[in-house]
Amino acid sequence: MTHTLILIRHCKSDWTANQEDHARPLNPRGKRAAPRLGAFLLAEGLAPDMVLCSDAIRTRETWAGIASQLPGAPAPTLSRDLYLADPPAILSAIRAETGNTIAVIGHNPGIGELAWALAETPPGDERFGMYPTGATTVFRIGTSWSDLASGDVIHFTTPRDLPDPA
């Protein structure tokens, strides 16, 4: 059975508020960007049936913006373990799941490093190595989640690549 994995770095967060890192919200640009990602996923037929999300404010707000464009979007599974998680921790969370299409919303450097590690052939886009805010990679996975080691990159995009949803 083929699975789909969507790795998303949270959208642009607000550094102006005097808040601890975990409590930082999205800034206005990030709030505009997240629905673009949702519209992209909808247009590509990639709506996830399961969402693993760091419990940080900025990742939750990123999912809320994405979900606003996805009819019937699932509630996210929030996890403190995904907050600033490294690739092995993120991979462990994915391997424990059973959904067909899983989205993971996390933070750099972990989410970007995992995307790089899983890509059988990295996309030619130089931004892939930097994994900027809102970066989204979609993989086709030909194994069970428990055996996940790599996948085919079928999309790499950032909010700047995408139009505002109508």
Tab-separated table of C-alpha atoms in Angstrom:
chain	number	residue	atom	x	y	z
A	1	MET	CA	0.000	0.000	0.000
A	2	THR	CA	1.228	3.466	-0.865
A	3	HIS	CA	1.119	6.176	1.780
A	4	THR	CA	1.540	9.935	1.606
A	5	LEU	CA	3.637	11.913	4.089
A	6	ILE	CA	3.472	15.704	4.240
A	7	LEU	CA	6.203	17.471	6.228
A	8	ILE	CA	5.390	21.114	7.009
A	9	ARG	CA	7.473	23.687	8.812
A	10	HIS	CA	5.283	26.170	10.666
A	11	CYS	CA	4.606	29.463	8.895
A	12	LYS	CA	6.317	32.740	9.789
A	13	SER	CA	6.137	33.487	13.507
A	14	ASP	CA	6.082	36.735	15.433
A	15	TRP	CA	9.345	37.753	17.063
A	16	THR	CA	8.100	41.172	18.190
A	17	ALA	CA	6.081	39.981	21.167
A	18	ASN	CA	8.085	39.422	24.324
A	19	GLN	CA	7.061	35.769	24.700
A	20	GLU	CA	8.825	32.530	25.381
A	21	ASP	CA	9.554	30.521	22.239
A	22	HIS	CA	6.800	27.922	22.743
A	23	ALA	CA	4.139	30.668	22.996
A	24	ARG	CA	5.102	32.676	19.894
A	25	PRO	CA	2.140	33.062	17.483
A	26	LEU	CA	2.213	33.514	13.727
A	27	ASN	CA	2.825	37.017	12.447
A	28	PRO	CA	0.463	38.556	9.840
A	29	ARG	CA	2.498	37.079	6.959
A	30	GLY	CA	2.314	33.628	8.552
A	31	LYS	CA	-1.452	33.946	9.057
A	32	ARG	CA	-1.850	34.744	5.336
A	33	ALA	CA	0.523	31.949	4.282
A	34	ALA	CA	-1.075	28.977	6.037
A	35	PRO	CA	-4.346	29.034	4.030
A	36	ARG	CA	-2.252	29.022	0.838
A	37	LEU	CA	-0.791	25.691	1.898
A	38	GLY	CA	-4.263	24.353	2.642
A	39	ALA	CA	-5.547	25.423	-0.778
A	40	PHE	CA	-2.526	23.763	-2.390
A	41	LEU	CA	-3.147	20.479	-0.558
A	42	LEU	CA	-6.824	20.563	-1.517
A	43	ALA	CA	-6.077	21.296	-5.185
A	44	GLU	CA	-3.570	18.425	-5.314
A	45	GLY	CA	-5.940	15.974	-3.603
A	46	LEU	CA	-3.588	15.694	-0.629
A	47	ALA	CA	-5.849	16.387	2.329
A	48	PRO	CA	-4.393	14.477	5.290
A	49	ASP	CA	-6.479	12.034	7.290
A	50	MET	CA	-4.158	12.455	10.273
A	51	VAL	CA	-2.140	15.440	11.532
A	52	LEU	CA	0.722	15.222	14.010
A	53	CYS	CA	1.459	18.707	15.304
A	54	SER	CA	3.860	20.220	17.789
A	55	ASP	CA	1.879	21.806	20.604
A	56	ALA	CA	3.570	25.200	20.115
A	57	ILE	CA	1.229	28.092	19.311
A	58	ARG	CA	2.776	28.767	15.885
A	59	THR	CA	2.382	25.156	14.703
A	60	ARG	CA	-1.222	24.981	15.945
A	61	GLU	CA	-2.022	28.261	14.166
A	62	THR	CA	-0.344	26.953	11.009
A	63	TRP	CA	-2.612	23.888	11.042
A	64	ALA	CA	-5.687	26.038	11.734
A	65	GLY	CA	-4.905	28.135	8.645
A	66	ILE	CA	-4.278	25.068	6.494
A	67	ALA	CA	-7.401	23.329	7.818
A	68	SER	CA	-9.528	26.388	6.962
A	69	GLN	CA	-9.166	25.360	3.311
A	70	LEU	CA	-9.794	21.620	3.785
A	71	PRO	CA	-13.413	20.512	4.182
A	72	GLY	CA	-13.636	17.918	6.939
A	73	ALA	CA	-10.047	18.516	8.088
A	74	PRO	CA	-9.102	16.273	11.013
A	75	ALA	CA	-8.343	17.628	14.452
A	76	PRO	CA	-4.587	17.581	15.003
A	77	THR	CA	-2.874	15.275	17.449
A	78	LEU	CA	-0.891	17.779	19.509
A	79	SER	CA	2.389	16.618	20.989
A	80	ARG	CA	4.914	18.335	23.207
A	81	ASP	CA	7.380	15.682	21.982
A	82	LEU	CA	7.279	17.272	18.504
A	83	TYR	CA	8.240	20.711	19.839
A	84	LEU	CA	11.766	21.313	18.489
A	85	ALA	CA	12.059	17.554	17.896
A	86	ASP	CA	15.011	16.030	16.095
A	87	PRO	CA	14.508	13.758	13.051
A	88	PRO	CA	14.599	10.460	15.022
A	89	ALA	CA	11.850	11.693	17.364
A	90	ILE	CA	9.658	12.853	14.469
A	91	LEU	CA	10.256	9.607	12.581
A	92	SER	CA	9.353	7.606	15.692
A	93	ALA	CA	6.028	9.459	15.955
A	94	ILE	CA	5.246	8.789	12.283
A	95	ARG	CA	6.187	5.106	12.516
A	96	ALA	CA	3.630	4.624	15.299
A	97	GLU	CA	0.709	5.832	13.150
A	98	THR	CA	-1.735	4.069	10.855
A	99	GLY	CA	-3.313	6.752	8.645
A	100	ASN	CA	-2.981	6.748	4.869
A	101	THR	CA	-2.007	10.420	4.478
A	102	ILE	CA	-0.180	11.932	7.430
A	103	ALA	CA	0.840	15.568	7.817
A	104	VAL	CA	3.462	16.540	10.383
A	105	ILE	CA	3.794	20.181	11.406
A	106	GLY	CA	6.995	20.985	13.210
A	107	HIS	CA	10.047	23.164	13.566
A	108	ASN	CA	13.484	23.541	12.090
A	109	PRO	CA	16.021	22.184	12.151
A	110	GLY	CA	14.305	18.823	12.801
A	111	ILE	CA	11.529	18.925	10.212
A	112	GLY	CA	13.861	20.121	7.429
A	113	GLU	CA	16.546	17.605	8.340
A	114	LEU	CA	13.979	14.807	8.263
A	115	ALA	CA	12.745	15.920	4.838
A	116	TRP	CA	16.320	15.818	3.565
A	117	ALA	CA	16.982	12.414	5.137
A	118	LEU	CA	13.817	10.842	3.704
A	119	ALA	CA	14.159	12.210	0.164
A	120	GLU	CA	15.318	9.466	-2.186
A	121	THR	CA	16.048	12.257	-4.663
A	122	PRO	CA	15.949	15.770	-3.177
A	123	PRO	CA	14.148	18.369	-5.285
A	124	GLY	CA	16.353	20.717	-7.304
A	125	ASP	CA	15.066	23.744	-5.389
A	126	GLU	CA	17.881	25.347	-3.353
A	127	ARG	CA	15.361	26.289	-0.650
A	128	PHE	CA	14.870	22.610	0.198
A	129	GLY	CA	18.140	22.572	2.143
A	130	MET	CA	17.144	25.692	4.126
A	131	TYR	CA	13.529	24.588	4.665
A	132	PRO	CA	12.120	28.109	5.153
A	133	THR	CA	8.964	28.852	7.125
A	134	GLY	CA	5.946	27.203	5.553
A	135	ALA	CA	8.115	24.812	3.507
A	136	THR	CA	6.099	21.731	2.618
A	137	THR	CA	7.358	18.461	1.168
A	138	VAL	CA	5.014	15.709	0.018
A	139	PHE	CA	6.383	12.181	-0.169
A	140	ARG	CA	4.967	8.978	-1.646
A	141	ILE	CA	5.912	6.169	0.687
A	142	GLY	CA	5.926	2.610	-0.653
A	143	THR	CA	6.253	0.852	2.705
A	144	SER	CA	4.340	0.654	5.935
A	145	TRP	CA	4.828	3.535	8.347
A	146	SER	CA	6.707	1.233	10.708
A	147	ASP	CA	9.290	0.552	7.965
A	148	LEU	CA	9.596	4.176	6.791
A	149	ALA	CA	13.161	4.987	5.740
A	150	SER	CA	12.748	7.024	2.536
A	151	GLY	CA	10.238	8.196	-0.046
A	152	ASP	CA	9.747	9.821	-3.415
A	153	VAL	CA	9.354	13.604	-3.281
A	154	ILE	CA	6.304	14.468	-5.351
A	155	HIS	CA	6.016	18.133	-4.298
A	156	PHE	CA	8.123	20.751	-2.582
A	157	THR	CA	6.644	24.209	-2.138
A	158	THR	CA	6.602	27.267	0.071
A	159	PRO	CA	3.770	29.737	0.633
A	160	ARG	CA	5.512	32.295	-1.592
A	161	ASP	CA	5.086	29.883	-4.535
A	162	LEU	CA	1.330	29.753	-4.068
A	163	PRO	CA	-1.522	32.158	-4.843
A	164	ASP	CA	-3.904	33.431	-2.199
A	165	PRO	CA	-6.953	31.155	-1.992
A	166	ALA	CA	-10.037	32.545	-3.692
